[in-house]
Tab-separated table of C-alpha atoms and ligand atoms in Angstrom:
chain	number	residue	atom	x	y	z
A	207	MET	CA	7.914	-42.249	0.521
A	208	VAL	CA	8.009	-43.692	-3.180
A	209	ALA	CA	8.057	-47.416	-3.519
A	210	GLY	CA	11.223	-48.524	-4.543
A	211	LEU	CA	13.646	-45.553	-4.357
A	212	ASP	CA	16.666	-45.728	-1.961
A	213	ASP	CA	17.535	-43.133	0.494
A	214	ALA	CA	20.269	-41.314	-2.242
A	215	ALA	CA	17.488	-41.260	-4.683
A	216	LEU	CA	14.982	-40.012	-2.558
A	217	TRP	CA	17.299	-37.391	-1.293
A	218	ALA	CA	18.289	-36.489	-4.891
A	219	GLN	CA	14.451	-36.133	-5.836
A	220	ASP	CA	13.661	-34.296	-2.957
A	221	HIS	CA	16.761	-31.638	-3.299
A	222	ALA	CA	15.828	-31.696	-7.403
A	223	ASP	CA	12.294	-30.947	-6.605
A	224	ALA	CA	13.037	-27.888	-4.285
A	225	ARG	CA	15.368	-26.369	-6.971
A	226	GLY	CA	12.932	-27.207	-9.666
A	227	ASN	CA	15.523	-29.035	-11.567
A	228	GLN	CA	12.896	-31.971	-12.465
A	229	GLY	CA	15.406	-34.588	-11.385
A	230	ASP	CA	18.337	-33.225	-13.100
A	231	ILE	CA	20.999	-33.665	-10.041
A	232	MET	CA	22.941	-30.192	-10.460
A	233	THR	CA	24.734	-28.812	-7.184
A	234	ARG	CA	23.409	-25.521	-6.383
A	235	THR	CA	26.096	-23.014	-6.212
A	236	VAL	CA	25.779	-20.721	-3.165
A	237	TYR	CA	27.823	-17.504	-1.812
A	238	VAL	CA	29.072	-17.776	1.839
A	239	ASN	CA	31.113	-14.386	2.587
A	240	GLY	CA	32.515	-13.748	-0.449
A	241	ASP	CA	33.197	-17.704	-1.562
A	242	TYR	CA	31.070	-19.580	-4.355
A	243	LEU	CA	30.646	-23.245	-3.069
A	244	PRO	CA	28.538	-26.180	-3.625
A	245	GLU	CA	25.576	-26.164	-1.314
A	246	ASP	CA	26.929	-28.930	0.715
A	247	GLN	CA	30.286	-27.327	1.189
A	248	ALA	CA	28.604	-23.742	2.577
A	249	THR	CA	28.841	-23.531	6.271
A	250	VAL	CA	28.290	-21.133	8.950
A	251	SER	CA	29.388	-21.032	12.694
A	252	ILE	CA	26.941	-22.712	15.227
A	253	PHE	CA	27.873	-19.533	17.184
A	254	ASP	CA	26.786	-17.290	14.381
A	255	ARG	CA	24.308	-14.454	15.854
A	256	GLY	CA	21.675	-15.356	13.149
A	257	PHE	CA	21.637	-18.804	14.265
A	258	LEU	CA	21.546	-18.111	18.200
A	259	MET	CA	19.662	-14.679	18.144
A	260	ALA	CA	17.754	-14.589	14.952
A	261	ASP	CA	19.831	-11.566	14.913
A	262	GLY	CA	20.137	-11.080	10.971
A	263	VAL	CA	17.887	-9.593	8.216
A	264	TYR	CA	17.283	-10.821	4.566
A	265	GLU	CA	15.713	-9.832	1.013
A	266	VAL	CA	14.242	-12.099	-1.340
A	267	VAL	CA	14.653	-10.789	-5.110
A	268	SER	CA	12.881	-12.280	-7.867
A	269	VAL	CA	14.418	-13.224	-11.239
A	270	LEU	CA	12.613	-13.558	-14.672
A	271	ASP	CA	14.340	-14.565	-17.746
A	272	GLY	CA	17.737	-14.129	-15.828
A	273	LYS	CA	17.296	-10.520	-14.650
A	274	LEU	CA	16.645	-9.417	-10.987
A	275	LEU	CA	13.465	-7.419	-10.342
A	276	ASP	CA	13.155	-4.357	-8.278
A	277	PHE	CA	16.967	-5.079	-7.149
A	278	GLU	CA	17.491	-1.262	-6.051
A	279	GLY	CA	14.542	-1.228	-3.945
A	280	HIS	CA	15.522	-4.432	-2.295
A	281	LEU	CA	18.862	-3.148	-1.401
A	282	VAL	CA	17.643	0.171	-0.049
A	283	ARG	CA	15.425	-1.845	2.373
A	284	LEU	CA	18.206	-4.027	3.300
A	285	LYS	CA	20.591	-1.214	4.067
A	286	ARG	CA	17.545	0.476	6.128
A	287	SER	CA	17.075	-2.981	8.155
A	288	LEU	CA	20.851	-3.097	9.146
A	289	ASN	CA	20.708	0.685	9.758
A	290	GLU	CA	17.916	-0.023	12.318
A	291	LEU	CA	19.612	-2.900	14.003
A	292	ALA	CA	22.877	-1.201	14.273
A	293	MET	CA	24.457	-3.861	12.023
A	294	ASP	CA	27.477	-3.036	9.808
A	295	ASN	CA	26.814	-3.523	6.101
A	296	PRO	CA	29.658	-5.617	4.873
A	297	LEU	CA	29.417	-5.101	1.157
A	298	SER	CA	28.889	-2.450	-1.268
A	299	ASP	CA	26.073	-1.994	-3.620
A	300	ASP	CA	28.263	-2.862	-6.329
A	301	ASP	CA	29.206	-6.056	-4.471
A	302	TYR	CA	25.912	-7.286	-3.743
A	303	LEU	CA	24.828	-6.768	-7.488
A	304	ALA	CA	27.830	-8.932	-8.842
A	305	ALA	CA	26.996	-11.482	-5.979
A	306	PHE	CA	23.442	-11.697	-7.041
A	307	ARG	CA	24.731	-11.842	-10.993
A	308	GLY	CA	27.415	-14.469	-9.965
A	309	LEU	CA	24.552	-16.515	-8.615
A	310	VAL	CA	22.174	-16.271	-11.383
A	311	GLU	CA	24.988	-17.099	-13.879
A	312	ARG	CA	26.548	-20.092	-12.317
A	313	ASN	CA	23.139	-21.460	-11.301
A	314	ALA	CA	21.811	-20.774	-15.128
A	315	LEU	CA	18.923	-19.468	-13.088
A	316	ALA	CA	15.923	-18.082	-15.480
A	317	ASP	CA	13.123	-17.914	-13.316
A	318	GLY	CA	13.390	-17.945	-9.774
A	319	LEU	CA	14.341	-16.258	-6.550
A	320	VAL	CA	17.620	-15.197	-4.949
A	321	TYR	CA	17.593	-15.019	-1.160
A	322	LEU	CA	20.283	-12.975	0.860
A	323	GLN	CA	20.677	-13.261	4.568
A	324	VAL	CA	23.422	-10.874	6.626
A	325	THR	CA	23.662	-11.591	10.267
A	326	ARG	CA	25.853	-9.834	13.038
A	327	GLY	CA	28.227	-12.770	12.444
A	328	ASN	CA	29.954	-15.119	14.578
A	329	PRO	CA	31.524	-13.483	17.868
A	330	GLY	CA	32.964	-17.026	18.972
A	331	ASP	CA	30.376	-17.559	21.816
A	332	ARG	CA	26.710	-16.986	22.996
A	333	ASP	CA	26.163	-13.353	24.399
A	334	PHE	CA	23.007	-11.400	24.592
A	335	ALA	CA	25.092	-8.314	24.031
A	336	TYR	CA	26.183	-7.236	20.503
A	337	PRO	CA	29.854	-8.152	20.040
A	338	ALA	CA	32.580	-5.590	20.265
A	339	ALA	CA	33.490	-4.222	16.756
A	340	GLY	CA	35.361	-6.292	14.344
A	341	THR	CA	33.045	-9.415	14.385
A	342	ARG	CA	32.531	-9.462	10.399
A	343	PRO	CA	28.870	-9.895	9.458
A	344	THR	CA	28.065	-13.167	7.754
A	345	VAL	CA	26.670	-12.951	4.350
A	346	VAL	CA	24.859	-15.774	2.407
A	347	MET	CA	23.161	-16.007	-0.796
A	348	PHE	CA	21.438	-18.573	-2.551
A	349	THR	CA	19.225	-19.106	-5.356
A	350	GLN	CA	15.602	-20.855	-5.791
A	351	ALA	CA	14.526	-21.979	-9.409
A	352	LYS	CA	11.084	-21.583	-9.833
A	353	PRO	CA	10.492	-22.387	-13.380
A	354	GLY	CA	7.440	-20.456	-14.990
A	355	LEU	CA	7.234	-18.032	-11.821
A	356	ALA	CA	5.513	-15.573	-13.663
A	357	ASP	CA	2.835	-17.940	-15.180
A	358	ASN	CA	1.764	-19.106	-11.571
A	359	PRO	CA	-1.769	-21.090	-12.255
A	360	ALA	CA	-2.871	-19.806	-8.931
A	361	ALA	CA	-2.893	-16.105	-10.333
A	362	GLN	CA	-6.031	-17.539	-12.551
A	363	THR	CA	-8.195	-19.025	-9.543
A	364	GLY	CA	-6.547	-16.980	-6.710
A	365	TRP	CA	-5.952	-17.499	-3.319
A	366	ARG	CA	-8.115	-18.377	0.007
A	367	VAL	CA	-7.002	-17.180	3.050
A	368	ILE	CA	-7.923	-17.632	6.996
A	369	SER	CA	-7.735	-14.662	9.496
A	370	ILE	CA	-5.273	-15.265	12.500
A	371	GLU	CA	-4.258	-12.879	15.444
A	372	ASP	CA	-0.802	-10.837	14.671
A	373	GLN	CA	1.411	-12.243	17.622
A	374	ARG	CA	4.680	-10.900	16.004
A	375	TRP	CA	6.873	-8.429	17.469
A	376	SER	CA	6.218	-4.488	17.034
A	377	ARG	CA	9.310	-3.950	14.596
A	378	ARG	CA	8.048	-5.532	11.554
A	379	ASP	CA	9.255	-2.815	9.192
A	380	ILE	CA	12.611	-4.596	9.741
A	381	LYS	CA	13.051	-7.275	7.742
A	382	THR	CA	14.563	-9.660	10.234
A	383	VAL	CA	14.688	-13.580	9.749
A	384	GLN	CA	12.656	-14.215	13.032
A	385	LEU	CA	9.992	-15.772	10.925
A	386	LEU	CA	8.570	-18.329	13.541
A	387	TYR	CA	5.415	-16.754	14.053
A	388	PRO	CA	4.559	-16.202	10.357
A	389	SER	CA	5.375	-20.005	9.826
A	390	MET	CA	2.978	-20.959	12.714
A	391	ALA	CA	0.575	-18.868	10.672
A	392	LYS	CA	1.202	-20.159	7.359
A	393	MET	CA	0.868	-23.912	8.971
A	394	GLU	CA	-2.530	-23.196	10.332
A	395	ALA	CA	-3.576	-21.931	6.965
A	396	LYS	CA	-2.361	-25.221	5.354
A	397	ALA	CA	-4.058	-27.051	8.372
A	398	GLN	CA	-7.219	-25.485	7.461
A	399	GLY	CA	-6.680	-26.304	3.534
A	400	VAL	CA	-6.228	-22.555	2.450
A	401	ASP	CA	-3.163	-20.628	0.954
A	402	ASP	CA	-2.276	-18.034	3.545
A	403	ALA	CA	-3.390	-16.116	6.351
A	404	TRP	CA	-3.955	-12.663	7.073
A	405	MET	CA	-2.687	-11.366	10.493
A	406	VAL	CA	-5.236	-8.953	12.417
A	407	GLU	CA	-4.134	-6.705	15.336
A	408	ASP	CA	-6.519	-4.457	17.201
A	409	GLY	CA	-9.356	-5.572	15.098
A	410	VAL	CA	-7.656	-4.546	11.612
A	411	VAL	CA	-5.485	-6.475	9.134
A	412	THR	CA	-1.655	-5.837	9.306
A	413	GLU	CA	-0.384	-8.239	6.559
A	414	GLY	CA	-0.286	-11.630	5.367
A	415	THR	CA	2.380	-13.888	6.481
A	416	SER	CA	4.827	-12.733	3.792
A	417	ASN	CA	2.981	-10.476	1.746
A	418	ASN	CA	1.167	-7.182	2.026
A	419	ALA	CA	-2.710	-7.257	1.682
A	420	TYR	CA	-5.211	-5.104	-0.187
A	421	ILE	CA	-9.006	-4.713	-0.919
A	422	VAL	CA	-10.485	-3.119	-3.851
A	423	ARG	CA	-13.836	-1.182	-2.920
A	424	ASN	CA	-15.837	0.727	-5.509
A	425	GLY	CA	-12.785	0.828	-7.842
A	426	ALA	CA	-10.314	2.246	-5.057
A	427	ILE	CA	-7.437	0.269	-3.854
A	428	VAL	CA	-7.092	0.090	-0.025
A	429	THR	CA	-4.190	-1.005	1.857
A	430	ARG	CA	-2.753	-0.259	5.118
A	431	ALA	CA	-0.485	2.578	5.563
A	432	LEU	CA	3.318	2.392	6.054
A	433	SER	CA	4.639	2.182	9.913
A	434	ASN	CA	6.360	-0.227	11.948
A	435	ASP	CA	3.291	-2.318	12.104
A	436	ILE	CA	4.054	-3.894	8.410
A	437	LEU	CA	6.931	-4.724	6.371
A	438	HIS	CA	7.548	-1.838	3.894
A	439	GLY	CA	6.799	-4.187	0.782
A	440	ILE	CA	8.866	-3.191	-2.123
A	441	THR	CA	6.220	-4.911	-4.606
A	442	ARG	CA	3.869	-2.822	-2.720
A	443	ALA	CA	5.697	0.425	-3.268
A	444	ALA	CA	5.645	-0.500	-7.189
A	445	VAL	CA	2.027	-1.622	-7.367
A	446	LEU	CA	0.967	1.542	-6.166
A	447	ARG	CA	2.932	3.508	-8.311
A	448	PHE	CA	1.749	2.007	-11.103
A	449	ALA	CA	-1.793	2.284	-10.035
A	450	ALA	CA	-1.514	5.917	-9.206
A	451	GLU	CA	0.077	6.225	-12.981
A	452	ALA	CA	-3.033	4.056	-14.511
A	453	GLN	CA	-5.221	7.000	-12.817
A	454	MET	CA	-6.640	4.263	-9.990
A	455	GLN	CA	-7.453	5.693	-6.674
A	456	VAL	CA	-5.375	4.627	-3.512
A	457	GLU	CA	-6.362	4.579	-0.164
A	458	GLU	CA	-3.686	4.003	2.418
A	459	ARG	CA	-5.632	3.208	5.588
A	460	SER	CA	-6.478	0.031	7.915
A	461	PHE	CA	-9.287	-2.327	6.894
A	462	THR	CA	-10.941	-5.146	9.159
A	463	ILE	CA	-11.539	-8.547	7.979
A	464	ALA	CA	-15.652	-7.781	7.776
A	465	GLU	CA	-14.661	-4.869	5.041
A	466	ALA	CA	-12.668	-7.121	3.176
A	467	GLN	CA	-15.223	-9.773	2.991
A	468	ALA	CA	-17.827	-7.207	1.829
A	469	ALA	CA	-15.214	-6.083	-0.975
A	470	ASP	CA	-15.196	-6.074	-4.767
A	471	GLU	CA	-11.572	-7.796	-4.675
A	472	ALA	CA	-8.809	-8.481	-2.477
A	473	PHE	CA	-5.128	-9.586	-3.414
A	474	ILE	CA	-1.596	-9.815	-2.073
A	475	THR	CA	1.616	-8.375	-3.260
A	476	SER	CA	5.313	-9.883	-2.489
A	477	ALA	CA	8.471	-10.304	-4.507
A	478	SER	CA	7.765	-14.059	-5.099
A	479	ALA	CA	4.063	-13.971	-5.705
A	480	PHE	CA	3.969	-10.498	-7.572
A	481	VAL	CA	0.415	-9.352	-7.365
A	482	MET	CA	-1.995	-12.516	-6.469
A	483	PRO	CA	-5.587	-12.156	-6.179
A	484	VAL	CA	-7.475	-13.337	-2.867
A	485	VAL	CA	-10.654	-14.818	-3.463
A	486	GLU	CA	-11.885	-16.106	-0.138
A	487	ILE	CA	-11.358	-14.881	3.453
A	488	ASP	CA	-12.503	-17.334	6.147
A	489	GLY	CA	-14.766	-19.109	3.995
A	490	ALA	CA	-16.466	-16.136	2.632
A	491	ALA	CA	-16.064	-15.443	-1.129
A	492	ILE	CA	-14.828	-11.847	-1.957
A	493	GLY	CA	-17.022	-10.431	-4.835
A	494	THR	CA	-18.010	-12.765	-7.192
A	495	GLY	CA	-15.383	-15.503	-5.824
A	496	GLN	CA	-13.363	-15.206	-9.010
A	497	VAL	CA	-10.143	-13.256	-9.547
A	498	GLY	CA	-11.304	-9.604	-10.085
A	499	PRO	CA	-10.290	-7.160	-13.051
A	500	VAL	CA	-8.177	-4.831	-10.865
A	501	ALA	CA	-6.011	-7.483	-9.490
A	502	ARG	CA	-5.786	-8.924	-12.973
A	503	ARG	CA	-4.545	-5.704	-14.391
A	504	LEU	CA	-2.177	-4.945	-11.559
A	505	ARG	CA	-0.630	-8.046	-12.201
A	506	GLU	CA	-0.236	-7.622	-15.615
A	507	ILE	CA	1.044	-4.072	-15.144
A	508	TYR	CA	3.500	-5.122	-12.508
A	509	LEU	CA	5.095	-7.997	-14.437
A	510	GLU	CA	5.151	-5.791	-17.779
A	511	GLU	CA	6.966	-2.956	-16.041
A	512	SER	CA	9.244	-4.673	-13.740
A	513	ARG	CA	10.261	-6.965	-16.625
A	514	LYS	CA	11.108	-3.640	-18.453
A	515	ALA	CA	13.109	-2.488	-15.756
A	516	ALA	CA	14.620	-5.608	-14.599
A	517	ILE	CA	18.539	-5.604	-14.591
B	293	PDD	N1	8.355	-11.674	2.033
B	293	PDD	N2	5.230	-8.610	4.276
B	293	PDD	C1	5.983	-9.675	4.900
B	293	PDD	C2	5.590	-9.831	6.362
B	293	PDD	C3	6.846	-10.197	3.932
B	293	PDD	O1	7.697	-11.150	4.400
B	293	PDD	C4	7.075	-9.813	2.808
B	293	PDD	C5	8.121	-10.522	1.952
B	293	PDD	C6	6.266	-8.791	2.391
B	293	PDD	C7	6.107	-8.087	0.928
B	293	PDD	O2	7.447	-7.490	0.533
B	293	PDD	P1	8.243	-7.536	-0.699
B	293	PDD	O3	7.026	-6.942	-1.681
B	293	PDD	O4	9.204	-6.651	-0.726
B	293	PDD	O5	8.578	-8.826	-0.907
B	293	PDD	C8	5.311	-8.086	3.027
B	293	PDD	C9	9.192	-12.346	1.195
B	293	PDD	C10	9.035	-12.459	-0.148
B	293	PDD	C11	9.693	-13.885	1.788
B	293	PDD	O6	9.836	-13.805	3.165
B	293	PDD	O7	9.680	-14.845	1.170
């Protein structure tokens, strides 16, 4: 609570902060099923299966200088997620692109994120069985302003992480909206005063709460191989491609927390954090405890190349 502010002013401050508008009360325009609406007029049914069953998938795409990063990769993964859940794809590729661009423009978004969610829609009641054909999927999109996203000061000092048991379901390759366990893991990290948690299953790291995990040993970049155990990160694919192009050695294999703690460097990748160095795991400093040269270089290459290819 800030002394002297009434409820309306506090609301405005919260919402302005969430959008990075620094106090300027501009109403965000969001997208719901083909309509562009002020955020306070956008609604979804209480019977929507995304709400009742977490029966929905999502994507997060970064925006730098008003342009979309890795848009095509995110679209390919969205369609794969829909397909794995036998969910109809309600829009064409061009429709998605037009809506993303429509939101970036309407919200004058320079740096930030576009969130997209597609659910199995509103069958008009609650039922475990999927609805019969004809129930239209729900499509929601909104922007999140993050001024200076690419210049996040955390990239200079690196994240500290803890390890935590991975208690998620076993189809983590599908980007569903069931994010309760990652939220719980993030809260545990916060409670311990650090930035994130690396999840561990059968003694080896799967991934971070919302990112893919890497270590660097003797110059080689090590990250878990793709399977149903982790999300197939779009940033991961790009970073491994750039690393190979820069003649860096890449090993796709599992690693333990002990191996990570003894590594020269560690880092994570995601659409919203790009390449973020990790300097401590469970209280143990990685390498020098400072941001290492490989993570620093990969972040530079990723930002440079993705800005070039942004649309
Ligand atoms: N999270 N692993 C998990 C579990 C994730 O949730 C994410 C992305 C990634 C990285 O994928 P990508 O490089 O395609 O962003 C890996 C997004 C950013 C989120 O939930 O906000």
